[in-house]
mmCIF file of C-alpha atoms and ligand atoms in Angstrom:
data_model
loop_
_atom_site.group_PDB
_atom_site.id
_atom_site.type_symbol
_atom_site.label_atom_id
_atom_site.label_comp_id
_atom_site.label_asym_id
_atom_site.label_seq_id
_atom_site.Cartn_x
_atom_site.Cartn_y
_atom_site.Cartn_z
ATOM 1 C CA UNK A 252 6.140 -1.354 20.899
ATOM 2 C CA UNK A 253 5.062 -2.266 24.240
ATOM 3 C CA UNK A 254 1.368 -3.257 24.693
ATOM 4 C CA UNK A 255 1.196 -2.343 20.879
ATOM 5 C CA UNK A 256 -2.819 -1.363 19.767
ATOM 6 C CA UNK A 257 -3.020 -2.788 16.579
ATOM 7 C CA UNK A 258 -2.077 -6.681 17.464
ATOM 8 C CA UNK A 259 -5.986 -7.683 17.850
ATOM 9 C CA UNK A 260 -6.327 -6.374 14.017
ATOM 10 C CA UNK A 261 -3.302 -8.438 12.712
ATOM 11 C CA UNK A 262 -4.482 -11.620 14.372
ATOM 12 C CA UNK A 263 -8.180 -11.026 12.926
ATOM 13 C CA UNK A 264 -5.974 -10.298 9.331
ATOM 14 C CA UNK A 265 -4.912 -13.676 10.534
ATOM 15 C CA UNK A 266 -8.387 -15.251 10.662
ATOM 16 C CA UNK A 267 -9.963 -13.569 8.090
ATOM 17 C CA UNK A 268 -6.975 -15.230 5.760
ATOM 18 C CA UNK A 269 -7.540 -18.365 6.778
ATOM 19 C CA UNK A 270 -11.036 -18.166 6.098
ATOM 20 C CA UNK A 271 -12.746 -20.658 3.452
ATOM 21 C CA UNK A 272 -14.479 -18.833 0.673
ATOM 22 C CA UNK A 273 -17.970 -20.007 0.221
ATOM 23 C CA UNK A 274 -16.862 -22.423 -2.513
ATOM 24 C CA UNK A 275 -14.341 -23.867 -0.415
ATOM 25 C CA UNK A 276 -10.956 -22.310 -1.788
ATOM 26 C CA UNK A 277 -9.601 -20.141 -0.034
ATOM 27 C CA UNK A 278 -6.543 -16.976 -0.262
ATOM 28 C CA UNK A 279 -3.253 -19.056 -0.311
ATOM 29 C CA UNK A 280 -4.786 -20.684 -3.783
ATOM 30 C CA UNK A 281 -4.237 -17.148 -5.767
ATOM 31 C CA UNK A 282 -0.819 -16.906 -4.706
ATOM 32 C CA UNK A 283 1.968 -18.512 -5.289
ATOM 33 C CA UNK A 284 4.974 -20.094 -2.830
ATOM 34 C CA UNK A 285 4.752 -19.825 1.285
ATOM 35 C CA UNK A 286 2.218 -17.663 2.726
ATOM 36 C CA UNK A 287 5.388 -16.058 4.331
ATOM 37 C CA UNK A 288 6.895 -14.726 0.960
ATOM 38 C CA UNK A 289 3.622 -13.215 -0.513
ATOM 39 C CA UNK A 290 4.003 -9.801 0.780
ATOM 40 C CA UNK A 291 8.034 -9.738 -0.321
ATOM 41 C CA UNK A 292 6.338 -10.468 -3.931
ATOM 42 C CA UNK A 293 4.615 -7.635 -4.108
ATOM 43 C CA UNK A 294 4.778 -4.863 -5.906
ATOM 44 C CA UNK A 295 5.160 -6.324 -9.065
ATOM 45 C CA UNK A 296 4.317 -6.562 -12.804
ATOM 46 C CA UNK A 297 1.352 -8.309 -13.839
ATOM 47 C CA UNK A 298 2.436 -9.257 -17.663
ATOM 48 C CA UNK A 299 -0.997 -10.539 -18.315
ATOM 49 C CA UNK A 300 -2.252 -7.831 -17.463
ATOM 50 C CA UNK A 301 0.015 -5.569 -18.094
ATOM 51 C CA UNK A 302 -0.638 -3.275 -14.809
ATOM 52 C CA UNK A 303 2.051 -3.017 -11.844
ATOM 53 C CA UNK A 304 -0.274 -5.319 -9.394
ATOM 54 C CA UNK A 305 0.015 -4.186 -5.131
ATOM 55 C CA UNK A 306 -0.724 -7.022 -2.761
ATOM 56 C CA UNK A 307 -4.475 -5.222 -1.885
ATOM 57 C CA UNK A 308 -5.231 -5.456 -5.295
ATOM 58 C CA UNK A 309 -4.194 -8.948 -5.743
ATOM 59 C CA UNK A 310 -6.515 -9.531 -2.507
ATOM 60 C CA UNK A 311 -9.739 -7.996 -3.934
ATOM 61 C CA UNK A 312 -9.335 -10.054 -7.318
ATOM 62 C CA UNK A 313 -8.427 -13.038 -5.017
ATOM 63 C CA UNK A 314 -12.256 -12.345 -3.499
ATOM 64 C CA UNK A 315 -13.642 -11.253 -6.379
ATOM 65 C CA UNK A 316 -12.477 -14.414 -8.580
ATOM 66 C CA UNK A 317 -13.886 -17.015 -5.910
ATOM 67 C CA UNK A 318 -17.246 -15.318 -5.644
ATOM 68 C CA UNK A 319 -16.651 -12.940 -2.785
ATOM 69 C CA UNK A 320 -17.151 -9.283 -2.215
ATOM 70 C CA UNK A 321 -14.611 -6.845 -2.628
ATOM 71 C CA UNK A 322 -13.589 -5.745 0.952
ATOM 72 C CA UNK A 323 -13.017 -2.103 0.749
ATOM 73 C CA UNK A 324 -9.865 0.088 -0.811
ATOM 74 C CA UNK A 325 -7.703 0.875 1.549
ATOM 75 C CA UNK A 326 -8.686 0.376 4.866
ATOM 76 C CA UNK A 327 -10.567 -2.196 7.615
ATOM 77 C CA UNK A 328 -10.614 -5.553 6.826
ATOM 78 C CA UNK A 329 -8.662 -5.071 3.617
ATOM 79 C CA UNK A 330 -5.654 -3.371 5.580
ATOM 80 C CA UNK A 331 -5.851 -5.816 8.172
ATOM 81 C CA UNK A 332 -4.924 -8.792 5.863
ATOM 82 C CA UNK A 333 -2.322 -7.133 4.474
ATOM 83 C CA UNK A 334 -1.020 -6.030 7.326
ATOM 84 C CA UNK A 335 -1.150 -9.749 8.243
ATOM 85 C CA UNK A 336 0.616 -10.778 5.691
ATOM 86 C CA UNK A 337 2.989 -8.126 6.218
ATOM 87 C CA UNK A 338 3.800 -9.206 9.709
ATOM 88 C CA UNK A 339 4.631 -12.381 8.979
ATOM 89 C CA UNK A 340 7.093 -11.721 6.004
ATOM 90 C CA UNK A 341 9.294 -9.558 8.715
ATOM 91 C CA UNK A 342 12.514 -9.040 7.611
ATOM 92 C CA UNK A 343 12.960 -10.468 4.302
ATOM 93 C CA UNK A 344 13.807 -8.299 0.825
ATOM 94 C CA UNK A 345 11.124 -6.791 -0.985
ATOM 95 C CA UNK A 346 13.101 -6.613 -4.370
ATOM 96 C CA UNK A 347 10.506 -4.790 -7.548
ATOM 97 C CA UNK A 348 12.007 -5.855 -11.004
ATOM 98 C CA UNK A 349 10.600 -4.196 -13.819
ATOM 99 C CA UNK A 350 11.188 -7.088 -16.531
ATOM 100 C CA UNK A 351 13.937 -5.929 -19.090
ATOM 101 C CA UNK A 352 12.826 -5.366 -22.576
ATOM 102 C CA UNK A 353 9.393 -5.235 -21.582
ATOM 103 C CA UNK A 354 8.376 -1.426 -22.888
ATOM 104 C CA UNK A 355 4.977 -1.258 -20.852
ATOM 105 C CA UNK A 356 5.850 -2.048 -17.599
ATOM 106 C CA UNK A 357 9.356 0.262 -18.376
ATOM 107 C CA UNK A 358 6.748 3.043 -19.078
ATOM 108 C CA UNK A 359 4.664 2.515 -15.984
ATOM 109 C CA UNK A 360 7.729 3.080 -14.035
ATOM 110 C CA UNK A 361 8.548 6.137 -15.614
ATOM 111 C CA UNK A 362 5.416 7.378 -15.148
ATOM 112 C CA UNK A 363 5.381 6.345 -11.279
ATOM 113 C CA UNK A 364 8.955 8.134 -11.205
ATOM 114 C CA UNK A 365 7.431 11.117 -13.037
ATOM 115 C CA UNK A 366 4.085 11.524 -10.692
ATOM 116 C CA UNK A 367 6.542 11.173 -7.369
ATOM 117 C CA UNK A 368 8.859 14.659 -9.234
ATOM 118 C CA UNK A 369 5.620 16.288 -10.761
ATOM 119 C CA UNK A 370 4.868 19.361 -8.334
ATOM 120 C CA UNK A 371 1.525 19.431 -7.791
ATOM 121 C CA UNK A 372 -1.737 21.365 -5.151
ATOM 122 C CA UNK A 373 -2.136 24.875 -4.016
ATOM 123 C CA UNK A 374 1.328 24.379 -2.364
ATOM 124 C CA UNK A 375 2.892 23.490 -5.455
ATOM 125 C CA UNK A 376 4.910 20.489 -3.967
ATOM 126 C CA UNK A 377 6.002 17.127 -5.302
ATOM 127 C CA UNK A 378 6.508 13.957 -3.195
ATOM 128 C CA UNK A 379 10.137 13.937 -3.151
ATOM 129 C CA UNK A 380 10.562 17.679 -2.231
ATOM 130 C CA UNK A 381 9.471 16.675 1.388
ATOM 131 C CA UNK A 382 10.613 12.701 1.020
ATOM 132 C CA UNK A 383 13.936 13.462 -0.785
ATOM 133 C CA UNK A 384 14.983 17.183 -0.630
ATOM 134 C CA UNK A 385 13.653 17.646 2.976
ATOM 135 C CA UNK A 386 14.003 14.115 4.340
ATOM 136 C CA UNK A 387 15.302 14.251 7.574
ATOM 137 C CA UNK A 388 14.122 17.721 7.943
ATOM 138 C CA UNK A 389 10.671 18.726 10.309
ATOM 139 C CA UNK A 390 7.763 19.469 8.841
ATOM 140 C CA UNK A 391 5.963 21.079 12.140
ATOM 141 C CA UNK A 392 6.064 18.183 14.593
ATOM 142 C CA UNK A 393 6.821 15.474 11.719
ATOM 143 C CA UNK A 394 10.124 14.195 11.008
ATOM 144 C CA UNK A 395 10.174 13.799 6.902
ATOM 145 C CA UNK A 396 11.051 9.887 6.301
ATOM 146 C CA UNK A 397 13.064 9.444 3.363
ATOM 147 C CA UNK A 398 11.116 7.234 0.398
ATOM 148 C CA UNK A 399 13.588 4.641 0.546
ATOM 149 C CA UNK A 400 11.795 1.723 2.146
ATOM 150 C CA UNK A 401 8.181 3.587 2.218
ATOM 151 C CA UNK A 402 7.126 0.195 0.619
ATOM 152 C CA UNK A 403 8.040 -2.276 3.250
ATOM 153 C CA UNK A 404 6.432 -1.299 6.126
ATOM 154 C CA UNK A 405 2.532 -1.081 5.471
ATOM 155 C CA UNK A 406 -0.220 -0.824 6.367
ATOM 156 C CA UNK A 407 0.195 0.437 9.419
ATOM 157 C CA UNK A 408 -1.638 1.714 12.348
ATOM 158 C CA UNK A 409 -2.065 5.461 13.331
ATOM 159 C CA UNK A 410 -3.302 6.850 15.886
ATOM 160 C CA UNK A 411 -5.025 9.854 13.214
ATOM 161 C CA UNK A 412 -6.533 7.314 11.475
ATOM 162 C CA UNK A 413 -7.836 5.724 14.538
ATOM 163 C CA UNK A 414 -9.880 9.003 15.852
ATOM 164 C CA UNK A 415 -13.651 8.903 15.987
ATOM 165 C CA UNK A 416 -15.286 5.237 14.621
ATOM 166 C CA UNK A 417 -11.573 4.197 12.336
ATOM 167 C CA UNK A 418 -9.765 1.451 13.781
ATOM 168 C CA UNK A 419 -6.471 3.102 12.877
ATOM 169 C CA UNK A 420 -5.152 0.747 10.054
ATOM 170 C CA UNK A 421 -4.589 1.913 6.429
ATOM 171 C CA UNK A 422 -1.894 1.125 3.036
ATOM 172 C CA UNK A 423 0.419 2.898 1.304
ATOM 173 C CA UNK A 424 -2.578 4.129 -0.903
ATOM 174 C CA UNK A 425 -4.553 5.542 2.048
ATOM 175 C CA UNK A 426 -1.375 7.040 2.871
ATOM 176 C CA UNK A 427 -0.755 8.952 -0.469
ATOM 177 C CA UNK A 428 -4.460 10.319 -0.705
ATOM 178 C CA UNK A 429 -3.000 12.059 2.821
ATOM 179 C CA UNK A 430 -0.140 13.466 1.344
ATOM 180 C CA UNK A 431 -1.650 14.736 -1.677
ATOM 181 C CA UNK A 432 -4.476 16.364 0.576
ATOM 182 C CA UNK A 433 -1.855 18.287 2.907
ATOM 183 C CA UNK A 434 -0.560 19.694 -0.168
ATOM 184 C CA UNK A 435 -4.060 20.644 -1.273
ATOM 185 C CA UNK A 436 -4.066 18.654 -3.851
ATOM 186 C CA UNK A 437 -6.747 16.122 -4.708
ATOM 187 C CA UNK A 438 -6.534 12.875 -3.855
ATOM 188 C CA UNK A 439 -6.374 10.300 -6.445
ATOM 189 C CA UNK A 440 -8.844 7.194 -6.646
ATOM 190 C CA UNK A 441 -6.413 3.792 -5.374
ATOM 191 C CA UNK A 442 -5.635 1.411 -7.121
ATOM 192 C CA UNK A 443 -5.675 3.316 -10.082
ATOM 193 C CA UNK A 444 -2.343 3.739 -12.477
ATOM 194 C CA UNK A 445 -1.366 7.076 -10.592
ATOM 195 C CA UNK A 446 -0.689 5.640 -7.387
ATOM 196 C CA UNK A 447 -0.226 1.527 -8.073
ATOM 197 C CA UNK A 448 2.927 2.850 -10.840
ATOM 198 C CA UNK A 449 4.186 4.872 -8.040
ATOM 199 C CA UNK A 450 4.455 1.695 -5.343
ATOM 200 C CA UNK A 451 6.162 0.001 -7.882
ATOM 201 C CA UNK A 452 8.650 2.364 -8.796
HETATM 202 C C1 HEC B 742 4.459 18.892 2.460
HETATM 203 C C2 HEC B 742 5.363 17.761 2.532
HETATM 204 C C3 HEC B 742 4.894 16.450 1.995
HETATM 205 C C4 HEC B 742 4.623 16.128 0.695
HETATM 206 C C5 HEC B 742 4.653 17.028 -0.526
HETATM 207 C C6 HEC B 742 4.348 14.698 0.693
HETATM 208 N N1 HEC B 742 4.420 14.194 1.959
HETATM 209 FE FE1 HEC B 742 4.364 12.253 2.485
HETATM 210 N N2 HEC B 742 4.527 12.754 4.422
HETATM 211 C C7 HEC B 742 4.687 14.040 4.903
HETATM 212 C C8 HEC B 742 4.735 14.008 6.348
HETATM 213 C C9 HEC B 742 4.895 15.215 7.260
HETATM 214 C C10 HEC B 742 4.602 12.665 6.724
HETATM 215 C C11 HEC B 742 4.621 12.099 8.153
HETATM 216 C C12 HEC B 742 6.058 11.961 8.586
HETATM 217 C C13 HEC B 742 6.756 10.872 7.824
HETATM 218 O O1 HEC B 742 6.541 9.699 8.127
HETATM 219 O O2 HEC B 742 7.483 11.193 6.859
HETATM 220 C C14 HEC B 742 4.493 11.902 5.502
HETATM 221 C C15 HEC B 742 4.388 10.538 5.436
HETATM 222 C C16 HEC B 742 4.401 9.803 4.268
HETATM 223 C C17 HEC B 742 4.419 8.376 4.221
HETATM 224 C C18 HEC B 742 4.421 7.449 5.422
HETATM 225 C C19 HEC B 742 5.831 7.174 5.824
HETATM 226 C C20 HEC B 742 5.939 6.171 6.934
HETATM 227 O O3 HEC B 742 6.996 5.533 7.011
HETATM 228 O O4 HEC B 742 5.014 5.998 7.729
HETATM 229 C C21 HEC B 742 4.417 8.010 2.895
HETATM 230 C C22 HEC B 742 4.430 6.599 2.330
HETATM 231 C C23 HEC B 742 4.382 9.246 2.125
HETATM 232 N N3 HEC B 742 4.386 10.313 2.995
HETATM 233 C C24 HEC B 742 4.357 9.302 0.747
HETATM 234 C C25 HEC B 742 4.203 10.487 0.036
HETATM 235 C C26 HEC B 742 3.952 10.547 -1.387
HETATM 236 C C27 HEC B 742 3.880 9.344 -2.306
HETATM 237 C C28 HEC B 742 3.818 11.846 -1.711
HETATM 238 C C29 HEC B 742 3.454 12.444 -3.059
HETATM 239 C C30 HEC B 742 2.144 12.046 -3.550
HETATM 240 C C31 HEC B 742 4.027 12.604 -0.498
HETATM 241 N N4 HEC B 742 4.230 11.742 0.534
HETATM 242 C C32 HEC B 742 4.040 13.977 -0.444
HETATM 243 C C33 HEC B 742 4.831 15.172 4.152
HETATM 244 C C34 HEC B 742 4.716 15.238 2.790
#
């Protein structure tokens, strides 16, 4: 962690956060409690809207509800609030309920449980082969992380990602396209059911 590179990215997150909108609200008004318990809110079910909502996603409609431009999918400016927001919310629970008795969001679990065990690419692999059968294991010169906890630590900066004009920041989503393509699998669109029912499982 010493000189760490992606500190000037968190502190723009920072800025770009605190940033009016042009019709003078601004993020903290779409979410609720301290701006230092947002990110431990998130995953979670949106019973409105019956979808498991991610913190990006709750960012774009935050933009996209005041007038503003969405701000990319996974990635950039995008990753750098949320990894913002992240930073600050160090060390507290991230807890995801799925709401007894509600059938929908118990079915959007089960799906998310059933795409993370569904084998799938040329290779013929599912998620938890590498992050549950093999965690722990090496995968060539990666150590296999178990899934436990994948949630509470992005986005995050890598140095892949940060090769050629990227800045090296990305989420959880950017993440799974990355795993799905070393499996040669494709990729599915974020922020789509496929991958939000998955971050909330
Ligand atoms: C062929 C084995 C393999 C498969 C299958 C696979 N991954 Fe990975 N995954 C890796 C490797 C290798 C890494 C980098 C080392 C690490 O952090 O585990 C990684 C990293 C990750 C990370 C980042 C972990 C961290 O803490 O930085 C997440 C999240 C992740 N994978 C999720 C998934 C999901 C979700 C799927 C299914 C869509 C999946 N992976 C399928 C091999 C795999």
């Amino acid at each position: 962690m010493e000189m760490p590179p992606f500190e000037d990215h968190v502190e723009k997150g920072e800025k770009l956060w605190k940033k009016t909108f042009r019709n003078g609200k601004n993020y903290s008004s779409c979410f609720s409690g301290n701006d230092k318990t947002i990110r431990t809110q998130f995953p979670r079910w949106d019973t409105v809207k019956s979808r498991v909502e991610t913190l990006e996603q709750a960012i774009i409609d935050c933009r996209v509800k005041n007038g503003e431009k969405k701000i990319g999918s996974g990635k950039g400016r995008l990753a750098w609030i949320s990894a913002y927001l992240t930073t600050i919310a160090e060390g507290q629970v991230i807890n995801v309920i799925v709401p007894e008795g509600d059938a929908k969001a118990l079915k959007a679990y089960k799906d998310g449980k059933k795409f993370f065990y569904s084998k799938r690419g040329q290779l013929n692999l599912s998620c938890a082969n590498c992050h549950v059968d093999y965690a722990g294991r090496r995968i060539r010169g990666d150590i296999l992380s178990p899934a436990l906890g994948h949630t509470t630590h992005f986005p995050v900066w890598r140095g892949k990602w940060a090769k050629s004009k990227g800045d090296g920041f990305g989420t959880i989503q950017r993440r799974y396209g990355g795993c799905n393509k070393q499996v040669r699998a494709k990729p599915f669109k974020r922020h789509r059911k496929e991958y939000n029912n998955q971050v909330g499982s």
